[in-house]
mmCIF file of C-alpha atoms in Angstrom:
data_model
loop_
_atom_site.group_PDB
_atom_site.id
_atom_site.type_symbol
_atom_site.label_atom_id
_atom_site.label_comp_id
_atom_site.label_asym_id
_atom_site.label_seq_id
_atom_site.Cartn_x
_atom_site.Cartn_y
_atom_site.Cartn_z
ATOM 1 C CA MET C 471 -3.236 11.891 -15.118
ATOM 2 C CA ASN C 472 -4.364 8.541 -13.746
ATOM 3 C CA GLY C 473 -7.553 8.018 -15.723
ATOM 4 C CA ASP C 474 -7.569 4.251 -16.228
ATOM 5 C CA GLY C 475 -10.006 3.350 -13.483
ATOM 6 C CA PHE C 476 -9.960 3.384 -9.713
ATOM 7 C CA GLY C 477 -10.909 1.361 -6.686
ATOM 8 C CA VAL C 478 -11.905 1.941 -3.077
ATOM 9 C CA GLY C 479 -12.066 -0.724 -0.383
ATOM 10 C CA TRP C 480 -13.246 -0.406 3.206
ATOM 11 C CA TYR C 481 -14.332 -2.360 6.269
ATOM 12 C CA ASP C 482 -17.516 -1.884 8.285
ATOM 13 C CA SER C 483 -17.207 0.201 11.425
ATOM 14 C CA VAL C 484 -19.288 -2.326 13.374
ATOM 15 C CA TYR C 485 -19.143 -6.073 12.810
ATOM 16 C CA ASP C 486 -22.322 -7.583 11.418
ATOM 17 C CA GLU C 487 -22.601 -11.370 11.641
ATOM 18 C CA GLU C 488 -24.819 -11.556 8.573
ATOM 19 C CA LEU C 489 -22.544 -9.388 6.417
ATOM 20 C CA GLY C 490 -19.319 -10.923 7.703
ATOM 21 C CA SER C 491 -15.901 -9.325 8.104
ATOM 22 C CA GLN C 492 -14.873 -9.135 4.445
ATOM 23 C CA PRO C 493 -14.209 -5.674 3.004
ATOM 24 C CA CYS C 494 -16.466 -3.958 0.493
ATOM 25 C CA ILE C 495 -14.850 -3.055 -2.839
ATOM 26 C CA PHE C 496 -16.057 -0.448 -5.338
ATOM 27 C CA THR C 497 -14.189 -0.248 -8.664
ATOM 28 C CA SER C 498 -14.761 1.462 -11.978
ATOM 29 C CA VAL C 499 -12.909 1.881 -15.272
ATOM 30 C CA THR C 500 -13.968 5.531 -15.529
ATOM 31 C CA PRO C 501 -11.736 8.355 -14.260
ATOM 32 C CA ALA C 502 -12.222 8.882 -10.531
ATOM 33 C CA TRP C 503 -12.769 12.614 -10.924
ATOM 34 C CA ASN C 504 -15.665 12.000 -13.325
ATOM 35 C CA ASN C 505 -17.554 9.309 -11.400
ATOM 36 C CA VAL C 506 -20.638 10.673 -9.668
ATOM 37 C CA ASN C 507 -21.236 7.422 -7.771
ATOM 38 C CA LEU C 508 -17.818 7.695 -6.121
ATOM 39 C CA THR C 509 -18.688 11.168 -4.885
ATOM 40 C CA ARG C 510 -22.017 9.965 -3.517
ATOM 41 C CA LEU C 511 -20.469 6.984 -1.747
ATOM 42 C CA ALA C 512 -17.583 9.006 -0.323
ATOM 43 C CA GLU C 513 -19.973 11.410 1.362
ATOM 44 C CA LYS C 514 -21.683 8.570 3.241
ATOM 45 C CA ILE C 515 -18.953 6.014 4.005
ATOM 46 C CA LYS C 516 -17.562 5.830 7.518
ATOM 47 C CA SER C 517 -14.907 3.194 8.121
ATOM 48 C CA PRO C 518 -11.974 2.448 10.424
ATOM 49 C CA LEU C 519 -9.785 1.503 7.437
ATOM 50 C CA VAL C 520 -9.939 2.608 3.806
ATOM 51 C CA PHE C 521 -7.839 1.697 0.748
ATOM 52 C CA ALA C 522 -8.001 3.999 -2.296
ATOM 53 C CA HIS C 523 -6.299 3.521 -5.650
ATOM 54 C CA VAL C 524 -6.360 5.366 -8.968
ATOM 55 C CA ARG C 525 -4.947 3.413 -11.882
ATOM 56 C CA ALA C 526 -2.581 4.393 -14.694
ATOM 57 C CA THR C 527 -2.311 1.412 -17.028
ATOM 58 C CA THR C 528 1.168 0.134 -17.857
ATOM 59 C CA ALA C 529 0.359 -3.594 -17.916
ATOM 60 C CA GLY C 530 -2.971 -5.347 -18.266
ATOM 61 C CA SER C 531 -6.094 -4.203 -20.070
ATOM 62 C CA LEU C 532 -8.597 -1.586 -18.973
ATOM 63 C CA SER C 533 -11.129 -3.704 -17.074
ATOM 64 C CA LEU C 534 -12.754 -3.997 -13.666
ATOM 65 C CA ASP C 535 -10.779 -7.180 -12.976
ATOM 66 C CA ASN C 536 -7.537 -5.200 -13.184
ATOM 67 C CA CYS C 537 -8.572 -2.416 -10.800
ATOM 68 C CA HIS C 538 -7.045 -2.347 -7.331
ATOM 69 C CA PRO C 539 -7.542 -3.069 -4.498
ATOM 70 C CA PHE C 540 -7.656 -6.830 -4.955
ATOM 71 C CA VAL C 541 -9.445 -8.883 -2.325
ATOM 72 C CA HIS C 542 -9.431 -12.406 -0.939
ATOM 73 C CA GLY C 543 -11.418 -13.186 2.194
ATOM 74 C CA LYS C 544 -10.519 -10.530 4.765
ATOM 75 C CA LEU C 545 -7.459 -9.349 2.859
ATOM 76 C CA MET C 546 -7.047 -6.339 0.568
ATOM 77 C CA PHE C 547 -3.936 -5.666 -1.525
ATOM 78 C CA MET C 548 -2.576 -2.816 -3.678
ATOM 79 C CA HIS C 549 0.650 -2.247 -5.613
ATOM 80 C CA ASN C 550 2.439 0.882 -6.798
ATOM 81 C CA GLY C 551 5.259 0.058 -9.197
ATOM 82 C CA GLY C 552 6.029 -2.779 -11.562
ATOM 83 C CA ILE C 553 7.770 -6.153 -11.796
ATOM 84 C CA ALA C 554 10.522 -5.958 -14.416
ATOM 85 C CA ASP C 555 10.084 -8.318 -17.397
ATOM 86 C CA PHE C 556 7.132 -9.949 -15.701
ATOM 87 C CA HIS C 557 6.238 -11.845 -18.874
ATOM 88 C CA LEU C 558 9.459 -13.851 -18.464
ATOM 89 C CA LEU C 559 8.777 -15.032 -14.933
ATOM 90 C CA LYS C 560 4.977 -15.201 -14.911
ATOM 91 C CA ARG C 561 4.766 -18.918 -15.697
ATOM 92 C CA ARG C 562 7.417 -19.654 -13.067
ATOM 93 C CA LEU C 563 5.393 -17.790 -10.454
ATOM 94 C CA GLN C 564 2.184 -19.557 -11.447
ATOM 95 C CA LYS C 565 3.871 -22.939 -11.116
ATOM 96 C CA ASP C 566 4.640 -22.246 -7.452
ATOM 97 C CA LEU C 567 1.079 -21.301 -6.502
ATOM 98 C CA PRO C 568 -1.343 -23.631 -4.737
ATOM 99 C CA ASP C 569 -4.775 -23.945 -6.328
ATOM 100 C CA THR C 570 -6.417 -21.545 -3.864
ATOM 101 C CA ALA C 571 -4.058 -18.706 -4.741
ATOM 102 C CA PHE C 572 -3.964 -19.502 -8.465
ATOM 103 C CA ASP C 573 -7.739 -19.609 -8.817
ATOM 104 C CA MET C 574 -8.319 -16.243 -7.133
ATOM 105 C CA VAL C 575 -6.667 -14.302 -9.974
ATOM 106 C CA GLN C 576 -9.294 -12.740 -12.249
ATOM 107 C CA GLY C 577 -7.262 -10.170 -14.185
ATOM 108 C CA ASN C 578 -3.945 -10.105 -16.019
ATOM 109 C CA THR C 579 -1.751 -7.655 -14.105
ATOM 110 C CA ASP C 580 1.558 -8.378 -12.427
ATOM 111 C CA SER C 581 0.102 -6.773 -9.293
ATOM 112 C CA GLU C 582 -2.660 -9.349 -8.856
ATOM 113 C CA TRP C 583 -0.224 -12.219 -9.404
ATOM 114 C CA CYS C 584 1.986 -10.696 -6.709
ATOM 115 C CA PHE C 585 -1.037 -10.777 -4.404
ATOM 116 C CA ALA C 586 -1.571 -14.445 -5.268
ATOM 117 C CA LEU C 587 2.065 -15.107 -4.412
ATOM 118 C CA LEU C 588 1.619 -13.352 -1.063
ATOM 119 C CA LEU C 589 -1.447 -15.491 -0.329
ATOM 120 C CA SER C 590 0.666 -18.585 -0.935
ATOM 121 C CA LYS C 591 3.099 -17.414 1.750
ATOM 122 C CA LEU C 592 0.415 -17.312 4.463
ATOM 123 C CA PRO C 593 -0.157 -20.344 6.708
ATOM 124 C CA ASP C 594 -3.871 -20.105 5.843
ATOM 125 C CA CYS C 595 -4.989 -17.411 3.411
ATOM 126 C CA ASN C 596 -8.619 -18.057 4.406
ATOM 127 C CA ALA C 597 -8.011 -17.482 8.112
ATOM 128 C CA LYS C 598 -10.394 -15.244 10.057
ATOM 129 C CA SER C 599 -7.528 -13.163 11.439
ATOM 130 C CA PHE C 600 -3.835 -12.533 10.863
ATOM 131 C CA THR C 601 -1.241 -11.188 13.272
ATOM 132 C CA PRO C 602 1.018 -8.338 12.127
ATOM 133 C CA GLU C 603 3.943 -10.767 12.316
ATOM 134 C CA ILE C 604 2.261 -13.233 9.935
ATOM 135 C CA LEU C 605 1.503 -10.522 7.373
ATOM 136 C CA ARG C 606 4.998 -9.055 7.708
ATOM 137 C CA LYS C 607 6.666 -12.426 7.122
ATOM 138 C CA ALA C 608 4.436 -13.177 4.127
ATOM 139 C CA MET C 609 5.350 -9.805 2.625
ATOM 140 C CA SER C 610 9.075 -10.382 3.172
ATOM 141 C CA ASP C 611 8.849 -13.859 1.651
ATOM 142 C CA THR C 612 6.955 -12.497 -1.361
ATOM 143 C CA ILE C 613 9.665 -9.945 -2.116
ATOM 144 C CA ALA C 614 12.406 -12.533 -1.632
ATOM 145 C CA THR C 615 10.692 -14.957 -4.012
ATOM 146 C CA LEU C 616 10.206 -12.307 -6.705
ATOM 147 C CA ASN C 617 13.894 -11.433 -6.427
ATOM 148 C CA SER C 618 14.828 -15.098 -6.780
ATOM 149 C CA TYR C 619 12.755 -15.332 -9.971
ATOM 150 C CA ALA C 620 14.575 -12.287 -11.376
ATOM 151 C CA GLU C 621 17.922 -13.942 -10.680
ATOM 152 C CA GLU C 622 16.756 -17.209 -12.223
ATOM 153 C CA PHE C 623 15.817 -15.456 -15.476
ATOM 154 C CA ASN C 624 18.809 -13.063 -15.442
ATOM 155 C CA ILE C 625 16.588 -9.991 -15.230
ATOM 156 C CA THR C 626 18.744 -6.969 -14.448
ATOM 157 C CA GLU C 627 16.202 -4.135 -14.523
ATOM 158 C CA PRO C 628 15.004 -3.266 -11.002
ATOM 159 C CA SER C 629 11.469 -4.024 -9.869
ATOM 160 C CA LEU C 630 9.477 -1.421 -7.951
ATOM 161 C CA MET C 631 7.559 -3.136 -5.169
ATOM 162 C CA ASN C 632 5.533 -0.701 -3.115
ATOM 163 C CA PHE C 633 3.018 -3.242 -1.808
ATOM 164 C CA CYS C 634 0.190 -2.720 0.671
ATOM 165 C CA VAL C 635 -1.859 -5.438 2.389
ATOM 166 C CA THR C 636 -4.364 -5.415 5.240
ATOM 167 C CA ASP C 637 -6.806 -7.706 7.007
ATOM 168 C CA GLY C 638 -8.775 -4.782 8.418
ATOM 169 C CA GLU C 639 -6.835 -4.762 11.686
ATOM 170 C CA SER C 640 -3.157 -4.651 10.714
ATOM 171 C CA VAL C 641 -1.563 -2.968 7.698
ATOM 172 C CA VAL C 642 1.775 -3.834 6.065
ATOM 173 C CA VAL C 643 3.262 -1.513 3.442
ATOM 174 C CA THR C 644 6.611 -1.605 1.651
ATOM 175 C CA ARG C 645 8.766 0.973 -0.062
ATOM 176 C CA TYR C 646 11.132 -1.240 -2.022
ATOM 177 C CA ILE C 647 13.254 -1.504 -5.154
ATOM 178 C CA SER C 648 15.481 -4.413 -6.151
ATOM 179 C CA SER C 649 18.534 -2.187 -6.511
ATOM 180 C CA LYS C 650 21.258 -0.784 -4.270
ATOM 181 C CA THR C 651 21.730 2.326 -6.384
ATOM 182 C CA GLU C 652 18.280 3.374 -7.660
ATOM 183 C CA GLU C 653 15.601 5.146 -5.627
ATOM 184 C CA ALA C 654 12.271 3.461 -4.950
ATOM 185 C CA ALA C 655 8.874 4.942 -5.686
ATOM 186 C CA SER C 656 8.135 7.469 -2.976
ATOM 187 C CA LEU C 657 6.127 6.733 0.174
ATOM 188 C CA TRP C 658 5.083 8.989 3.070
ATOM 189 C CA PHE C 659 3.013 8.796 6.229
ATOM 190 C CA SER C 660 1.138 11.196 8.463
ATOM 191 C CA SER C 661 -0.482 10.572 11.835
ATOM 192 C CA GLY C 662 -2.638 12.421 14.303
ATOM 193 C CA THR C 663 -6.008 12.590 15.982
ATOM 194 C CA GLU C 664 -8.074 14.452 13.368
ATOM 195 C CA PHE C 665 -7.907 14.957 9.588
ATOM 196 C CA SER C 666 -10.158 17.854 8.687
ATOM 197 C CA GLU C 667 -10.846 20.535 6.095
ATOM 198 C CA TYR C 668 -9.587 23.890 7.355
ATOM 199 C CA ALA C 669 -10.334 25.958 4.239
ATOM 200 C CA GLU C 670 -12.720 25.740 1.318
ATOM 201 C CA GLY C 671 -11.492 24.100 -1.843
ATOM 202 C CA GLY C 672 -10.308 20.815 -0.375
ATOM 203 C CA HIS C 673 -7.576 22.107 1.933
ATOM 204 C CA TYR C 674 -7.048 19.469 4.629
ATOM 205 C CA LYS C 675 -4.605 19.091 7.490
ATOM 206 C CA MET C 676 -3.710 16.585 10.173
ATOM 207 C CA SER C 677 -4.100 17.697 13.780
ATOM 208 C CA LYS C 678 -2.732 16.185 16.972
ATOM 209 C CA ALA C 679 -4.328 16.525 20.381
ATOM 210 C CA ASP C 680 -0.899 15.806 21.878
ATOM 211 C CA LYS C 681 2.044 17.354 20.026
ATOM 212 C CA ARG C 682 4.530 14.908 21.502
ATOM 213 C CA GLU C 683 5.703 12.158 19.185
ATOM 214 C CA ASN C 684 7.618 9.169 20.476
ATOM 215 C CA ILE C 685 10.189 7.565 18.187
ATOM 216 C CA ILE C 686 11.520 4.435 19.818
ATOM 217 C CA MET C 687 14.163 1.999 18.591
ATOM 218 C CA VAL C 688 12.791 -1.528 19.068
ATOM 219 C CA ARG C 689 14.894 -4.550 18.067
ATOM 220 C CA GLY C 690 16.597 -2.650 15.265
ATOM 221 C CA TYR C 691 13.573 -0.811 13.872
ATOM 222 C CA TYR C 692 11.709 2.394 14.605
ATOM 223 C CA MET C 693 8.325 2.619 16.307
ATOM 224 C CA PHE C 694 6.348 5.849 15.989
ATOM 225 C CA SER C 695 3.549 6.685 18.391
ATOM 226 C CA SER C 696 1.846 9.944 19.262
ATOM 227 C CA PRO C 697 -0.671 9.498 22.084
ATOM 228 C CA PRO C 698 -3.594 9.403 21.644
ATOM 229 C CA LEU C 699 -3.010 8.356 18.011
ATOM 230 C CA THR C 700 -6.222 7.633 16.104
ATOM 231 C CA ILE C 701 -5.472 8.305 12.412
ATOM 232 C CA ILE C 702 -2.616 7.134 10.178
ATOM 233 C CA GLN C 703 -2.364 7.897 6.470
ATOM 234 C CA ILE C 704 0.167 6.330 4.099
ATOM 235 C CA ALA C 705 0.564 7.756 0.600
ATOM 236 C CA SER C 706 3.150 7.805 -2.140
ATOM 237 C CA GLU C 707 3.120 11.599 -2.019
ATOM 238 C CA PRO C 708 1.879 13.996 0.685
ATOM 239 C CA LEU C 709 -1.850 14.496 0.244
ATOM 240 C CA THR C 710 -1.943 17.983 1.740
ATOM 241 C CA PHE C 711 -0.031 21.239 1.453
ATOM 242 C CA GLU C 712 1.054 20.884 5.083
ATOM 243 C CA ARG C 713 4.362 19.189 4.275
ATOM 244 C CA ALA C 714 5.483 19.319 7.912
ATOM 245 C CA ASP C 715 2.713 16.822 8.708
ATOM 246 C CA TRP C 716 4.381 14.141 6.563
ATOM 247 C CA MET C 717 7.423 11.937 7.131
ATOM 248 C CA GLU C 718 9.150 10.080 4.306
ATOM 249 C CA ILE C 719 9.446 6.312 4.659
ATOM 250 C CA LYS C 720 12.967 5.097 4.015
ATOM 251 C CA THR C 721 13.843 3.161 0.872
ATOM 252 C CA ASN C 722 13.734 -0.627 1.242
ATOM 253 C CA HIS C 723 11.796 -0.455 4.471
ATOM 254 C CA MET C 724 8.524 -1.976 5.565
ATOM 255 C CA VAL C 725 5.861 -0.187 7.579
ATOM 256 C CA VAL C 726 3.641 -2.157 9.938
ATOM 257 C CA ILE C 727 0.574 -0.607 11.571
ATOM 258 C CA THR C 728 -0.585 -2.750 14.472
ATOM 259 C CA PRO C 729 -4.153 -3.083 15.788
ATOM 260 C CA LYS C 730 -3.065 -0.824 18.682
ATOM 261 C CA MET C 731 -2.146 1.902 16.163
ATOM 262 C CA ASN C 732 1.603 1.692 16.606
ATOM 263 C CA LEU C 733 3.568 2.342 13.426
ATOM 264 C CA LEU C 734 6.769 0.356 12.961
ATOM 265 C CA GLN C 735 9.339 1.145 10.266
ATOM 266 C CA ILE C 736 11.435 -1.968 9.658
ATOM 267 C CA PRO C 737 14.395 -2.354 7.260
ATOM 268 C CA ILE C 738 14.157 -5.090 4.630
ATOM 269 C CA LYS C 739 17.636 -6.534 5.046
ATOM 270 C CA ASP C 740 18.500 -8.349 1.853
ATOM 271 C CA LYS C 741 21.262 -7.857 -0.716
ATOM 272 C CA TYR C 742 19.676 -4.591 -1.874
ATOM 273 C CA TYR C 743 19.577 -3.023 1.578
ATOM 274 C CA VAL C 744 21.889 -0.079 2.226
ATOM 275 C CA PRO C 745 22.087 0.894 5.925
ATOM 276 C CA PRO C 746 21.632 4.576 6.825
ATOM 277 C CA SER C 747 25.224 4.668 8.082
ATOM 278 C CA ASP C 748 26.453 3.984 4.526
ATOM 279 C CA PRO C 749 26.892 7.223 2.507
ATOM 280 C CA ALA C 750 25.479 5.340 -0.504
ATOM 281 C CA SER C 751 22.061 5.458 1.154
ATOM 282 C CA LEU C 752 21.992 9.204 0.450
ATOM 283 C CA THR C 753 22.979 8.969 -3.203
ATOM 284 C CA ARG C 754 20.378 6.651 -4.713
ATOM 285 C CA ARG C 755 19.517 7.832 -8.217
ATOM 286 C CA PRO C 756 15.917 9.061 -8.699
ATOM 287 C CA GLU C 757 15.797 8.910 -12.507
ATOM 288 C CA PHE C 758 14.536 5.313 -12.824
ATOM 289 C CA ALA C 759 11.408 5.786 -10.708
ATOM 290 C CA ARG C 760 10.893 9.323 -11.958
ATOM 291 C CA GLU C 761 10.854 8.216 -15.603
ATOM 292 C CA LYS C 762 8.065 5.789 -14.714
ATOM 293 C CA GLY C 763 6.075 8.593 -13.117
ATOM 294 C CA LEU C 764 6.433 7.227 -9.589
ATOM 295 C CA LEU C 765 8.088 10.236 -7.969
ATOM 296 C CA ASN C 766 5.602 12.837 -9.177
ATOM 297 C CA THR C 767 3.416 14.682 -6.687
ATOM 298 C CA ARG C 768 -0.108 13.590 -5.798
ATOM 299 C CA LYS C 769 0.049 10.086 -7.262
ATOM 300 C CA ALA C 770 -0.466 7.977 -4.220
ATOM 301 C CA ILE C 771 -1.235 4.632 -2.763
ATOM 302 C CA ASN C 772 -3.463 5.589 0.141
ATOM 303 C CA ALA C 773 -4.344 3.601 3.196
ATOM 304 C CA THR C 774 -6.237 5.508 5.854
ATOM 305 C CA VAL C 775 -6.677 3.974 9.281
ATOM 306 C CA ASP C 776 -9.045 5.687 11.692
ATOM 307 C CA LYS C 777 -9.104 3.932 15.046
ATOM 308 C CA LYS C 778 -12.363 5.468 16.176
ATOM 309 C CA ALA C 779 -13.981 5.419 12.724
ATOM 310 C CA SER C 780 -14.717 9.076 13.358
ATOM 311 C CA GLN C 781 -13.981 10.430 9.898
ATOM 312 C CA THR C 782 -15.926 10.080 6.689
ATOM 313 C CA VAL C 783 -13.989 9.586 3.465
ATOM 314 C CA ARG C 784 -14.855 12.729 1.538
ATOM 315 C CA ARG C 785 -12.835 12.515 -1.651
ATOM 316 C CA PRO C 786 -10.890 10.029 -3.758
ATOM 317 C CA VAL C 787 -7.141 9.790 -3.303
ATOM 318 C CA GLN C 788 -4.878 9.288 -6.287
ATOM 319 C CA THR C 789 -2.459 6.466 -6.872
ATOM 320 C CA GLN C 790 -0.397 5.172 -9.747
ATOM 321 C CA ALA C 791 0.128 1.470 -10.307
ATOM 322 C CA HIS C 792 -0.959 -1.297 -12.631
#
């Protein structure tokens, strides 16, 4: 049970010059299932992009400052996993941060410091817009830097780095572990044209106006598109009982959702990458992530992108992280 607080972040469906383009964040330290204000808000929010996170504390105190998603300017960030022996490398990470990134940290979780590190990898973390390529490179550089810290301090335990960042137009998500033999925390995606309740009791399914799905190899990575695609959901476990609607994201891969609603699945090619052609890619051990509760069902990082802003968020989605 993830009862250590929750957070929801979303962007306005229509730009308002007075309100600006920054996302709205609602967090609480109460359990999501027992928060009447969350239910009231969820019934009335309509947004083209929603982040939802339910917290299970493993590092950091129970406080609003430690609830995901974290925000800076237009950017939102969430993390599912943990940085191994973070107390050993925390000061090293802080030393590398510019003042802007250092000063934005309000809590004491490894996740928020990872967000600060990502901000330091951007050409301008206060920019009004970011291309998918800029966010993807910043994410790759963040993972590489965290791995270099682990080597510097001789940390051998793997780190679980399922990160998620968005500027409201593009989304970058990773399923990653700093190991060639262990399995990462799970991650899935579903796409279609409508996400609706088909039976009472919270039974939802994804529908597609066009059943065709294009899977195209582009410069060494996969691009998924299903015209006319309007909704993409990413979660650490399938959110519905319709398992055929969900595709598992490969270990040590990055997912990029572009403003045109293309979904790219890109390998993170570092020393921990095992290509699909290698039989070892099929024998990663699940025990490490499972013992941390990151392979259980219905504990999910959730990012919902609705191109037409046609759906209302009707219920909280669970996630586990710290």
